[in-house]
PDB file of N, CA, C and O in Angstrom:
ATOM      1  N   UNK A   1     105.117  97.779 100.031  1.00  0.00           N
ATOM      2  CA  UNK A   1     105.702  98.929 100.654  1.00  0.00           C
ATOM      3  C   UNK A   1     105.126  99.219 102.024  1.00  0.00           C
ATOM      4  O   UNK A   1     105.834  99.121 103.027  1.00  0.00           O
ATOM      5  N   UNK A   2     103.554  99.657 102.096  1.00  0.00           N
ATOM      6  CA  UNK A   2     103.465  99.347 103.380  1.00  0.00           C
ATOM      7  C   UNK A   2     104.034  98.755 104.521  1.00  0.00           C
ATOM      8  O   UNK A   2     104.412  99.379 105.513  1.00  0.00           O
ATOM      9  N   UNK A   3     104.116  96.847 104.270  1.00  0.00           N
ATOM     10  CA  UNK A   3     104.720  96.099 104.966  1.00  0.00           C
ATOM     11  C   UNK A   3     105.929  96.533 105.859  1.00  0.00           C
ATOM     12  O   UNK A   3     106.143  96.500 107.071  1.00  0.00           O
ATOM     13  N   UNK A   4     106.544  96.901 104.903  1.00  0.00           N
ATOM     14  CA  UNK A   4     107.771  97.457 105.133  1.00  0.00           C
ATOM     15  C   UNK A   4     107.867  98.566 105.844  1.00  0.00           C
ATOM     16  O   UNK A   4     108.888  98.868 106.462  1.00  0.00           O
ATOM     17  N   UNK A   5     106.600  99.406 105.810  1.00  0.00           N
ATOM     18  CA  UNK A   5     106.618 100.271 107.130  1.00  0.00           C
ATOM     19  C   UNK A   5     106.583 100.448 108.303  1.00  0.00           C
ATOM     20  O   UNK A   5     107.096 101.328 108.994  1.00  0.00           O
ATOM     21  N   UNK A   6     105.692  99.223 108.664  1.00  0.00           N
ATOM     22  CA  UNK A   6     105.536  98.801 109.696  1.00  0.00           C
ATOM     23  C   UNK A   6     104.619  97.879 109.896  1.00  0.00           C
ATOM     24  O   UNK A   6     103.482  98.216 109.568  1.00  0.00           O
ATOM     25  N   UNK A   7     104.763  96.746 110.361  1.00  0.00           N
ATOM     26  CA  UNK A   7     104.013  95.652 110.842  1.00  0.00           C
ATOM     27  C   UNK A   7     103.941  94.821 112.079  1.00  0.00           C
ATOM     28  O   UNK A   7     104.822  94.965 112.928  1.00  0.00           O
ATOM     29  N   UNK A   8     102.921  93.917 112.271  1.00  0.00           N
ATOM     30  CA  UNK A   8     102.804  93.295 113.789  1.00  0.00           C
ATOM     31  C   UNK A   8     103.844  92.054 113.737  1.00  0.00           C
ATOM     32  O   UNK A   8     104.094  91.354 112.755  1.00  0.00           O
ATOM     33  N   UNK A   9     104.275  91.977 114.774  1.00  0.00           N
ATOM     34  CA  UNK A   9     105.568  90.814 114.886  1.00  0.00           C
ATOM     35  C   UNK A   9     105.268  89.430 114.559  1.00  0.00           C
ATOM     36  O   UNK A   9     105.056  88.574 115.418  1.00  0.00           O
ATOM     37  N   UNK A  10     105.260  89.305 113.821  1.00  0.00           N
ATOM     38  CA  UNK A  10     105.711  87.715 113.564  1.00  0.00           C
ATOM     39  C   UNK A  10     104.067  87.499 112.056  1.00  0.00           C
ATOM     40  O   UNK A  10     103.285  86.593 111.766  1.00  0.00           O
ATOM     41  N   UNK A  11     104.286  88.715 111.626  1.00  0.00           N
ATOM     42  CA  UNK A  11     103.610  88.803 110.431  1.00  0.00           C
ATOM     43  C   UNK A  11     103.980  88.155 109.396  1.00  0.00           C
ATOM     44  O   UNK A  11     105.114  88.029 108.935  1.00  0.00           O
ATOM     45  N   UNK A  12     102.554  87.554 108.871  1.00  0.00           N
ATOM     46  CA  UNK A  12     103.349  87.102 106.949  1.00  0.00           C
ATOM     47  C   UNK A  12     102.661  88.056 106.165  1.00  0.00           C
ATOM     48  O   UNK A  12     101.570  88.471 106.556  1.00  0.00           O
ATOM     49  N   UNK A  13     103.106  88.412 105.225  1.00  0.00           N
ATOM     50  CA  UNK A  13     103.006  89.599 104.420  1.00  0.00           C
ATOM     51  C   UNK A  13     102.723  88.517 103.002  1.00  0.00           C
ATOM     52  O   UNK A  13     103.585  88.000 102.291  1.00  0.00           O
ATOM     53  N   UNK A  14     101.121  88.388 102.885  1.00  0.00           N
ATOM     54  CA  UNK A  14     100.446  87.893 102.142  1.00  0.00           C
ATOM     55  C   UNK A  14      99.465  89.141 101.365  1.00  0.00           C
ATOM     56  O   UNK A  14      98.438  89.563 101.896  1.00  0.00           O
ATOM     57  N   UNK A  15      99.981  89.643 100.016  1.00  0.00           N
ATOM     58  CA  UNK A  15      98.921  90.250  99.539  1.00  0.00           C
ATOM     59  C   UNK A  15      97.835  89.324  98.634  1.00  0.00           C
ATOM     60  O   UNK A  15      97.976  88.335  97.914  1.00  0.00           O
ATOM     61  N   UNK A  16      96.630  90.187  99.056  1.00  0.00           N
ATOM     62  CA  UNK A  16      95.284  89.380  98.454  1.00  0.00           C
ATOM     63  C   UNK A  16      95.465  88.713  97.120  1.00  0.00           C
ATOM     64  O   UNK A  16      94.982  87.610  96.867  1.00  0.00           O
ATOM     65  N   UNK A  17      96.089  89.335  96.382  1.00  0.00           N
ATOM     66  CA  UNK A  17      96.192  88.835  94.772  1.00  0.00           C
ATOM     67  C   UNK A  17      96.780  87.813  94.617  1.00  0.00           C
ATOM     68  O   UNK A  17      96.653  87.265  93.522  1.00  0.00           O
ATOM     69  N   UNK A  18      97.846  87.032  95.901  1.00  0.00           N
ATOM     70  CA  UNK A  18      98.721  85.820  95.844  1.00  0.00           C
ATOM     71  C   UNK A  18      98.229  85.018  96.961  1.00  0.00           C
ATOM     72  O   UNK A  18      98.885  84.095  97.444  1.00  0.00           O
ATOM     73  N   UNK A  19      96.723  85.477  97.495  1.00  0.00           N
ATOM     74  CA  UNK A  19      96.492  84.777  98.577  1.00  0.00           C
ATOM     75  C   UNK A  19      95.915  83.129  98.224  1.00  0.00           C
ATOM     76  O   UNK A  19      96.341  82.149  98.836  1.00  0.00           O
ATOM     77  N   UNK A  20      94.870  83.052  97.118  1.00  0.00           N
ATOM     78  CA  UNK A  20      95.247  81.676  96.642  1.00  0.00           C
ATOM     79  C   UNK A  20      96.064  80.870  96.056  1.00  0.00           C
ATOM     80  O   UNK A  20      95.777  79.874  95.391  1.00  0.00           O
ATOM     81  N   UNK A  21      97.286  81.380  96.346  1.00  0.00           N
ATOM     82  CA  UNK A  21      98.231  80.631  95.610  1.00  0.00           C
ATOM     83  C   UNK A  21      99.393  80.209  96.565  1.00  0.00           C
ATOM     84  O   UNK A  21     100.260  79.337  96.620  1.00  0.00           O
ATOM     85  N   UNK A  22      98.949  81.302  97.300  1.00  0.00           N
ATOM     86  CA  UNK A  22     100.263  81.006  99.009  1.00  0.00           C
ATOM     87  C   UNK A  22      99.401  81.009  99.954  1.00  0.00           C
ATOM     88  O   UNK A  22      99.287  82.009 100.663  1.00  0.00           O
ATOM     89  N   UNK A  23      98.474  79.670 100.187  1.00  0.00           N
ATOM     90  CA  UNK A  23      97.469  79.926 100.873  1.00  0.00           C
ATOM     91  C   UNK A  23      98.117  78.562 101.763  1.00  0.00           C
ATOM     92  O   UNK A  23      97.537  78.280 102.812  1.00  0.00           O
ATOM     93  N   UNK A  24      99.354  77.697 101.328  1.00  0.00           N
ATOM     94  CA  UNK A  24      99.973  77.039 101.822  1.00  0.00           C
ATOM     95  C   UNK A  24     100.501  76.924 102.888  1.00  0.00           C
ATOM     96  O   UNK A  24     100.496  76.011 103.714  1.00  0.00           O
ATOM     97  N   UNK A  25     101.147  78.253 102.844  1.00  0.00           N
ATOM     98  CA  UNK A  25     101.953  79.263 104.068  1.00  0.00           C
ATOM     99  C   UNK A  25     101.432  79.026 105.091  1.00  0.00           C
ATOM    100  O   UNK A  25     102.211  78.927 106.039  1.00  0.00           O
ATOM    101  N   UNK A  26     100.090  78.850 105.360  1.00  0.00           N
ATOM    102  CA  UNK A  26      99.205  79.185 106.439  1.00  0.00           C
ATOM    103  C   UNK A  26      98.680  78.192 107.092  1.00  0.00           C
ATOM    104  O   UNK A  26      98.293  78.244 108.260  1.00  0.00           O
ATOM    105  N   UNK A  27      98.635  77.018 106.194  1.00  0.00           N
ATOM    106  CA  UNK A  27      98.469  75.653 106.717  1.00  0.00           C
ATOM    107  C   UNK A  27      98.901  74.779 108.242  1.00  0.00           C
ATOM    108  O   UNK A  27      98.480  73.791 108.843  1.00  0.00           O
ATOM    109  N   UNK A  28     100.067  75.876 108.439  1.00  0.00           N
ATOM    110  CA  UNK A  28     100.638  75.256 110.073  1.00  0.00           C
ATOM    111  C   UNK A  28     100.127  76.314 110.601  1.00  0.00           C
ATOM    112  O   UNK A  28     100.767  76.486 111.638  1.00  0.00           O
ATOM    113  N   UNK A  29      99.331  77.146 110.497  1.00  0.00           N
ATOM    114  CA  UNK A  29      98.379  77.868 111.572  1.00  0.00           C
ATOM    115  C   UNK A  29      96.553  78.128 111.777  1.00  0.00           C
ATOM    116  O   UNK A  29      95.749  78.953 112.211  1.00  0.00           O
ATOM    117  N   UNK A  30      96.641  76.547 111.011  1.00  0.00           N
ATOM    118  CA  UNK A  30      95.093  76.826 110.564  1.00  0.00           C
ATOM    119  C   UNK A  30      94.178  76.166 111.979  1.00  0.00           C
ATOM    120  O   UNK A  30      92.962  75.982 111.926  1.00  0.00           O
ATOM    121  N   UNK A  31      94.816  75.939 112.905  1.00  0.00           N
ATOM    122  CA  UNK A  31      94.328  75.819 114.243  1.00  0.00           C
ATOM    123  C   UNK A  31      94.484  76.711 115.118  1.00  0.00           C
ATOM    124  O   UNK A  31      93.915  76.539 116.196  1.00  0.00           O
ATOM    125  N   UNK A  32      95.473  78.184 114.865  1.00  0.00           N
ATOM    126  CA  UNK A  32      95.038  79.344 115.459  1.00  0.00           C
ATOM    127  C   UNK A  32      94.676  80.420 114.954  1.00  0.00           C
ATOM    128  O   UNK A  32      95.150  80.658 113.843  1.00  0.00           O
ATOM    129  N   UNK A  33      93.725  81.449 115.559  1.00  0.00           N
ATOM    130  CA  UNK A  33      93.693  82.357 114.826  1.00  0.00           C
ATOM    131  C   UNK A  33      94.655  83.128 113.820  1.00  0.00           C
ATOM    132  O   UNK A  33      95.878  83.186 113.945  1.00  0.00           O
ATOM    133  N   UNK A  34      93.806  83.790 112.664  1.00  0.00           N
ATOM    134  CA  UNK A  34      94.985  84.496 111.617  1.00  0.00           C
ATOM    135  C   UNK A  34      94.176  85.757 112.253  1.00  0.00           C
ATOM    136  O   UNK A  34      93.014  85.777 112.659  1.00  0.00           O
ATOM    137  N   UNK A  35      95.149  86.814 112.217  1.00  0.00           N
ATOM    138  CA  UNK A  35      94.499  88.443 112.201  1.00  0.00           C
ATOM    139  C   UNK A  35      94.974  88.829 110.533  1.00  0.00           C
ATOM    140  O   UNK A  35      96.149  88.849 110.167  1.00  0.00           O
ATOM    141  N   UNK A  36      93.859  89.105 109.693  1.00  0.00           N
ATOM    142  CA  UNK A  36      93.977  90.074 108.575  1.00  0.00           C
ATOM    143  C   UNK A  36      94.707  91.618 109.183  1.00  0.00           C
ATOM    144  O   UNK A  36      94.468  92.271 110.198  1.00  0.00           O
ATOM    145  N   UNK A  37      95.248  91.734 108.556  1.00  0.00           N
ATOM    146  CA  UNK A  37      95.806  93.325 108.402  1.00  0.00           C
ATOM    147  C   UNK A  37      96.091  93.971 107.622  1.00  0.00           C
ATOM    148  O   UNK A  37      97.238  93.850 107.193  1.00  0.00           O
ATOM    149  N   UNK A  38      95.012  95.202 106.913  1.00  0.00           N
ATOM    150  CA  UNK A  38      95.613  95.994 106.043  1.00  0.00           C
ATOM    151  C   UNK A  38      95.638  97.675 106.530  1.00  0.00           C
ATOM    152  O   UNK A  38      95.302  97.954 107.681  1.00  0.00           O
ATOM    153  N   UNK A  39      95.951  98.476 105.811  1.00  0.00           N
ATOM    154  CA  UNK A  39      95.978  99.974 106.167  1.00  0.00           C
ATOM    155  C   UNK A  39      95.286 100.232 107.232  1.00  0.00           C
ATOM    156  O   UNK A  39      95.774 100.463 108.338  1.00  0.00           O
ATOM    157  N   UNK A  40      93.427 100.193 106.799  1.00  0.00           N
ATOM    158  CA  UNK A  40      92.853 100.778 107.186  1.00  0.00           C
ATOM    159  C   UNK A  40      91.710  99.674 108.178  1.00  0.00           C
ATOM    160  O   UNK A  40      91.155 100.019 109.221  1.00  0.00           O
ATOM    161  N   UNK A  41      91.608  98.579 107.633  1.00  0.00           N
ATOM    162  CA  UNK A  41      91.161  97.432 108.385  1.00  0.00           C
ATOM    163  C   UNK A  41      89.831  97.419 107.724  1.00  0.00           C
ATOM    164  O   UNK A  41      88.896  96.813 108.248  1.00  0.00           O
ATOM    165  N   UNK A  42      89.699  98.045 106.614  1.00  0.00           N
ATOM    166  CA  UNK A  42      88.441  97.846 105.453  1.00  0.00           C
ATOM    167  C   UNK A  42      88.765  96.843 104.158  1.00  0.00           C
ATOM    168  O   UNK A  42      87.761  96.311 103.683  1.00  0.00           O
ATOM    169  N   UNK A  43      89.575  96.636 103.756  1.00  0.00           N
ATOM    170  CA  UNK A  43      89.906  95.686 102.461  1.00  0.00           C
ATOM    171  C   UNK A  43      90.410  94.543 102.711  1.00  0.00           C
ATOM    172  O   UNK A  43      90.992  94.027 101.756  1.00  0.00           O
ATOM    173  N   UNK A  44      90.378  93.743 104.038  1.00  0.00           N
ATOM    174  CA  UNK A  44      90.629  92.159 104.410  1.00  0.00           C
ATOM    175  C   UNK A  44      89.236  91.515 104.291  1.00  0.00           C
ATOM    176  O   UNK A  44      89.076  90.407 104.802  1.00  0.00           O
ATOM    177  N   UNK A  45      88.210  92.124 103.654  1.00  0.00           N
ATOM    178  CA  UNK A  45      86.834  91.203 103.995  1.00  0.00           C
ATOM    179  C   UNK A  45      86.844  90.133 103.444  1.00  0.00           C
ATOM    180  O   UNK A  45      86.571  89.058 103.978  1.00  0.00           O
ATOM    181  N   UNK A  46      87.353  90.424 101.628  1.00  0.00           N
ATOM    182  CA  UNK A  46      87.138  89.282 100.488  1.00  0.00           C
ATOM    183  C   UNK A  46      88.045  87.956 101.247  1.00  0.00           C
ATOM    184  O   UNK A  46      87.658  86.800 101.419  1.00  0.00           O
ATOM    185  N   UNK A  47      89.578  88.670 101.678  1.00  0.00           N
ATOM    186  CA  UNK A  47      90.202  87.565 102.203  1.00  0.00           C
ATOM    187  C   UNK A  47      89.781  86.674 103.631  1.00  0.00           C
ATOM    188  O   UNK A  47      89.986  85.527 104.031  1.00  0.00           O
ATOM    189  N   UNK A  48      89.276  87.544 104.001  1.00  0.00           N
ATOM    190  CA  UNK A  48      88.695  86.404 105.676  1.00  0.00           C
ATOM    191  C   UNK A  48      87.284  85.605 104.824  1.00  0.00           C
ATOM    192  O   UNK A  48      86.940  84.465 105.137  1.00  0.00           O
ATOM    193  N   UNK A  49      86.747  86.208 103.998  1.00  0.00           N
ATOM    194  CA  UNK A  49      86.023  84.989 103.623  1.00  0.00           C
ATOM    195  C   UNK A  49      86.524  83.775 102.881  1.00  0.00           C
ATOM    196  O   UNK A  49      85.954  82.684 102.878  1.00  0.00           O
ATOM    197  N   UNK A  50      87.609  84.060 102.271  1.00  0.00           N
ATOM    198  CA  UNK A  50      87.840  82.936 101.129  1.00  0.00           C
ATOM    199  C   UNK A  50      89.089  81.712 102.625  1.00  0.00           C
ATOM    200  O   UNK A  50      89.034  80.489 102.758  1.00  0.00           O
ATOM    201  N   UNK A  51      89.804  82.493 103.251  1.00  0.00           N
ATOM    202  CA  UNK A  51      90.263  81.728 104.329  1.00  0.00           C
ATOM    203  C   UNK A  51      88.746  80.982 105.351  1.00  0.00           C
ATOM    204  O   UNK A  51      88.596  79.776 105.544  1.00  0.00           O
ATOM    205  N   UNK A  52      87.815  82.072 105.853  1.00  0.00           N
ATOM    206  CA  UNK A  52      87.423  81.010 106.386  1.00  0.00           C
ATOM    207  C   UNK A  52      86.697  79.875 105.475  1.00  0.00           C
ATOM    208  O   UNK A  52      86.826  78.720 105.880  1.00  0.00           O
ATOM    209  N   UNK A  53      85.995  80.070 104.364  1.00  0.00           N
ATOM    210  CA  UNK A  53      85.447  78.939 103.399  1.00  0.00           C
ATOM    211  C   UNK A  53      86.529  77.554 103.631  1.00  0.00           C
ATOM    212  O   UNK A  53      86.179  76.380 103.749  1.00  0.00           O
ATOM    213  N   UNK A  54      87.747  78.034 103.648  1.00  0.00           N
ATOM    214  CA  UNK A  54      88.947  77.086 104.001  1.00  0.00           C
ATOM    215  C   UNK A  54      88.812  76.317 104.876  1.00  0.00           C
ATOM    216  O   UNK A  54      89.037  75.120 104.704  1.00  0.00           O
ATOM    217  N   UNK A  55      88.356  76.885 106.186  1.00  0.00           N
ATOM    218  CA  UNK A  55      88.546  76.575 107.314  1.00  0.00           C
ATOM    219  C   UNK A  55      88.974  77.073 108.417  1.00  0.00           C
ATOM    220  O   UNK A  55      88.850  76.586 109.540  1.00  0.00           O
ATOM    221  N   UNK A  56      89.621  78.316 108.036  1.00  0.00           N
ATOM    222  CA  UNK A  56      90.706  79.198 108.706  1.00  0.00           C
ATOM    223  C   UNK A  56      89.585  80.069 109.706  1.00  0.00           C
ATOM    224  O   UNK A  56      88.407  80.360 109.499  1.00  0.00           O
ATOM    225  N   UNK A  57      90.505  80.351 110.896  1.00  0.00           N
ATOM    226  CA  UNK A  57      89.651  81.528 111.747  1.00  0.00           C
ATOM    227  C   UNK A  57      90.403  82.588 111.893  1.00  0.00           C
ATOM    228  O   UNK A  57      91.233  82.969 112.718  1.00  0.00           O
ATOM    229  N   UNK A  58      89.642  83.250 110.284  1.00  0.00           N
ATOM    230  CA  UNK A  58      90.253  84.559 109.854  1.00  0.00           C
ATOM    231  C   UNK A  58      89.627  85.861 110.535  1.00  0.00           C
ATOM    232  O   UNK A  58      88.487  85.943 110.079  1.00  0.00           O
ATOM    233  N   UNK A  59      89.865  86.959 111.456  1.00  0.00           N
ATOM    234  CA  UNK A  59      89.296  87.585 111.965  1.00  0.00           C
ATOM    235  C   UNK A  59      90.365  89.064 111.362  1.00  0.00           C
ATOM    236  O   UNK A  59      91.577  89.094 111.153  1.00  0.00           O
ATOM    237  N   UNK A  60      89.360  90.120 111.225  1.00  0.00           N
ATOM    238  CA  UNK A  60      89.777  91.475 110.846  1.00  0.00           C
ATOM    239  C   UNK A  60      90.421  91.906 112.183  1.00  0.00           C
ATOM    240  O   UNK A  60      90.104  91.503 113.302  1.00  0.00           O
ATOM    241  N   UNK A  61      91.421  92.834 111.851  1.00  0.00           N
ATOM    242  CA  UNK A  61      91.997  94.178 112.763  1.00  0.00           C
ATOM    243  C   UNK A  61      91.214  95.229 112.877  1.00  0.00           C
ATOM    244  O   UNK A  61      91.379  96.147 112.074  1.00  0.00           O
ATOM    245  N   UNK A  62      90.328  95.320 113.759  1.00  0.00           N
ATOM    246  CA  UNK A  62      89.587  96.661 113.666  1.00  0.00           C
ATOM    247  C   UNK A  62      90.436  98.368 113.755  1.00  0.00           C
ATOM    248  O   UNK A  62      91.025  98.923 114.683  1.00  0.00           O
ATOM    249  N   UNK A  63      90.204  98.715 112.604  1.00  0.00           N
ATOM    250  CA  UNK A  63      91.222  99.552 111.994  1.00  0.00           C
ATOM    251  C   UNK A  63      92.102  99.994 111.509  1.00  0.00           C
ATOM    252  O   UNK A  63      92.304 101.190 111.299  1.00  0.00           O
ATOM    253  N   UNK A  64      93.136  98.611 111.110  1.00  0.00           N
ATOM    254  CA  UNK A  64      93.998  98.387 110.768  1.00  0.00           C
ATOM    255  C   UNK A  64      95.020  99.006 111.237  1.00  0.00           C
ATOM    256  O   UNK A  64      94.829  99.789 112.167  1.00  0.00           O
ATOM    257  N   UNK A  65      96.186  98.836 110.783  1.00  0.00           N
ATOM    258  CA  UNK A  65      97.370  99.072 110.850  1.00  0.00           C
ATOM    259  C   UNK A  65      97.390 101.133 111.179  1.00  0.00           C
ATOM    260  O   UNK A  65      98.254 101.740 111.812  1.00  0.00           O
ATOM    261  N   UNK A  66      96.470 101.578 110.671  1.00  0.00           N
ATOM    262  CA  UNK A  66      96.202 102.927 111.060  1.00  0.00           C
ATOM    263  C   UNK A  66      95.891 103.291 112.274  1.00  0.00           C
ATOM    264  O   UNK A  66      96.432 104.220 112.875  1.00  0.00           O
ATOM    265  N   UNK A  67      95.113 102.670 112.650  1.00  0.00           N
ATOM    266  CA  UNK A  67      94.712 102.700 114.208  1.00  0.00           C
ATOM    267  C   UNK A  67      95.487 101.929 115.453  1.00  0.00           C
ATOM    268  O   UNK A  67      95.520 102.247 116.642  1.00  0.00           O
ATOM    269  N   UNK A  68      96.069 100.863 114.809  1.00  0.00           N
ATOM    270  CA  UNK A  68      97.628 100.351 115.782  1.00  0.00           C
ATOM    271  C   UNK A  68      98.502 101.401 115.703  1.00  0.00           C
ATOM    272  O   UNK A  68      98.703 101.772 116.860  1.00  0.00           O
ATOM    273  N   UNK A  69      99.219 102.171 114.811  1.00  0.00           N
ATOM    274  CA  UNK A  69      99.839 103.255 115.283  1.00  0.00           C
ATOM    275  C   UNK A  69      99.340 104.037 115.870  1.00  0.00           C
ATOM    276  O   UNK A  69      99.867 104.323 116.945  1.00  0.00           O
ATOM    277  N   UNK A  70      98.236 104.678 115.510  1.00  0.00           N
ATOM    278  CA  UNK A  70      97.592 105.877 116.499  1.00  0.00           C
ATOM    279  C   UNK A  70      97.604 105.246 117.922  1.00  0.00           C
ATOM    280  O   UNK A  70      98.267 105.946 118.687  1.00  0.00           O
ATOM    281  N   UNK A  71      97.103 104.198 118.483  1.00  0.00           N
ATOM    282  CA  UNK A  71      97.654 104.319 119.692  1.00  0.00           C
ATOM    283  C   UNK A  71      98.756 103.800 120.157  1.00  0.00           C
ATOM    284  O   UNK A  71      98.821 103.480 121.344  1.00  0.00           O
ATOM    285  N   UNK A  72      99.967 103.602 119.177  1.00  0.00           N
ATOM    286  CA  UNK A  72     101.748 103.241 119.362  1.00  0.00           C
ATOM    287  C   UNK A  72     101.418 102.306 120.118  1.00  0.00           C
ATOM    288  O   UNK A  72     101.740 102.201 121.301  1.00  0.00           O
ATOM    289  N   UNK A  73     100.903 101.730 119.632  1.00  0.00           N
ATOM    290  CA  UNK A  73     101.460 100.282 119.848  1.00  0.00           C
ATOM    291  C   UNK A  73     102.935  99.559 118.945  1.00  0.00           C
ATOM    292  O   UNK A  73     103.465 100.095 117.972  1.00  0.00           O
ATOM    293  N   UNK A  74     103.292  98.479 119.467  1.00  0.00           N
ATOM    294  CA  UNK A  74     104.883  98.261 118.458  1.00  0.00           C
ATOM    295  C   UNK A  74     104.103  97.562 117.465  1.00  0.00           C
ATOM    296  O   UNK A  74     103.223  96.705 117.374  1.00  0.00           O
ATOM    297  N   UNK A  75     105.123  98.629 116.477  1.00  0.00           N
ATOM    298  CA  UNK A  75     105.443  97.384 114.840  1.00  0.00           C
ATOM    299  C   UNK A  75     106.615  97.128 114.719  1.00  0.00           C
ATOM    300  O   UNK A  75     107.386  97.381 115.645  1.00  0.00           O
ATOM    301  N   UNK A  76     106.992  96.637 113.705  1.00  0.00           N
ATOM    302  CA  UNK A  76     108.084  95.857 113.256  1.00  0.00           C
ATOM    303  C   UNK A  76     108.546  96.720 112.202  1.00  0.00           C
ATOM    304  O   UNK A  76     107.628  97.100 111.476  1.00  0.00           O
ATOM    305  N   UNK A  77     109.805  97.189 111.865  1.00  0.00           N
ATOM    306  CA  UNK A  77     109.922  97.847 110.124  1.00  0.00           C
ATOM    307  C   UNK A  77     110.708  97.244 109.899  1.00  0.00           C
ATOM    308  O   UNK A  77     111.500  97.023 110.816  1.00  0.00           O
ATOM    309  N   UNK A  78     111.012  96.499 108.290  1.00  0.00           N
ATOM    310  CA  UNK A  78     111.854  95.718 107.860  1.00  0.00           C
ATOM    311  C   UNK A  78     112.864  97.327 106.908  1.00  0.00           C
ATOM    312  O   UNK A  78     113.888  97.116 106.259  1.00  0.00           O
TER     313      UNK A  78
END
């Protein structure tokens, strides 16, 4: 539901609980950075570790998706 509220453009909407299992998805971007994004930019930790253990250069949103609106910046709403 979130997602659907608003998100950064050209987002995949991977929740943590299906992240080892659609960790596939990500494979044609594992040579550029991923930005984690959740609400608040506190509950992507478990996932930037288990991506980077991968290999991935998983880096947090500092503040998430809460703090991209506060300063309106664009999202996306599906």
């Amino acid at each position: 539901g979130e997602f659907d509220k608003g998100h950064l453009a050209s987002a995949i909407n991977i929740p943590y609980a299906s992240l080892a299992k659609r960790m596939s998805e990500l494979s044609a971007h594992q040579e550029r950075p991923i930005i984690l994004v959740c609400k608040t930019g506190q509950t992507v930790g478990i996932a930037g570790k288990m991506l980077r253990e991968k290999g991935y250069n998983a880096v947090r949103l500092s503040g998430g998706m809460m703090e991209w609106t506060n300063q309106n910046l664009p999202v996306v709403k599906k």
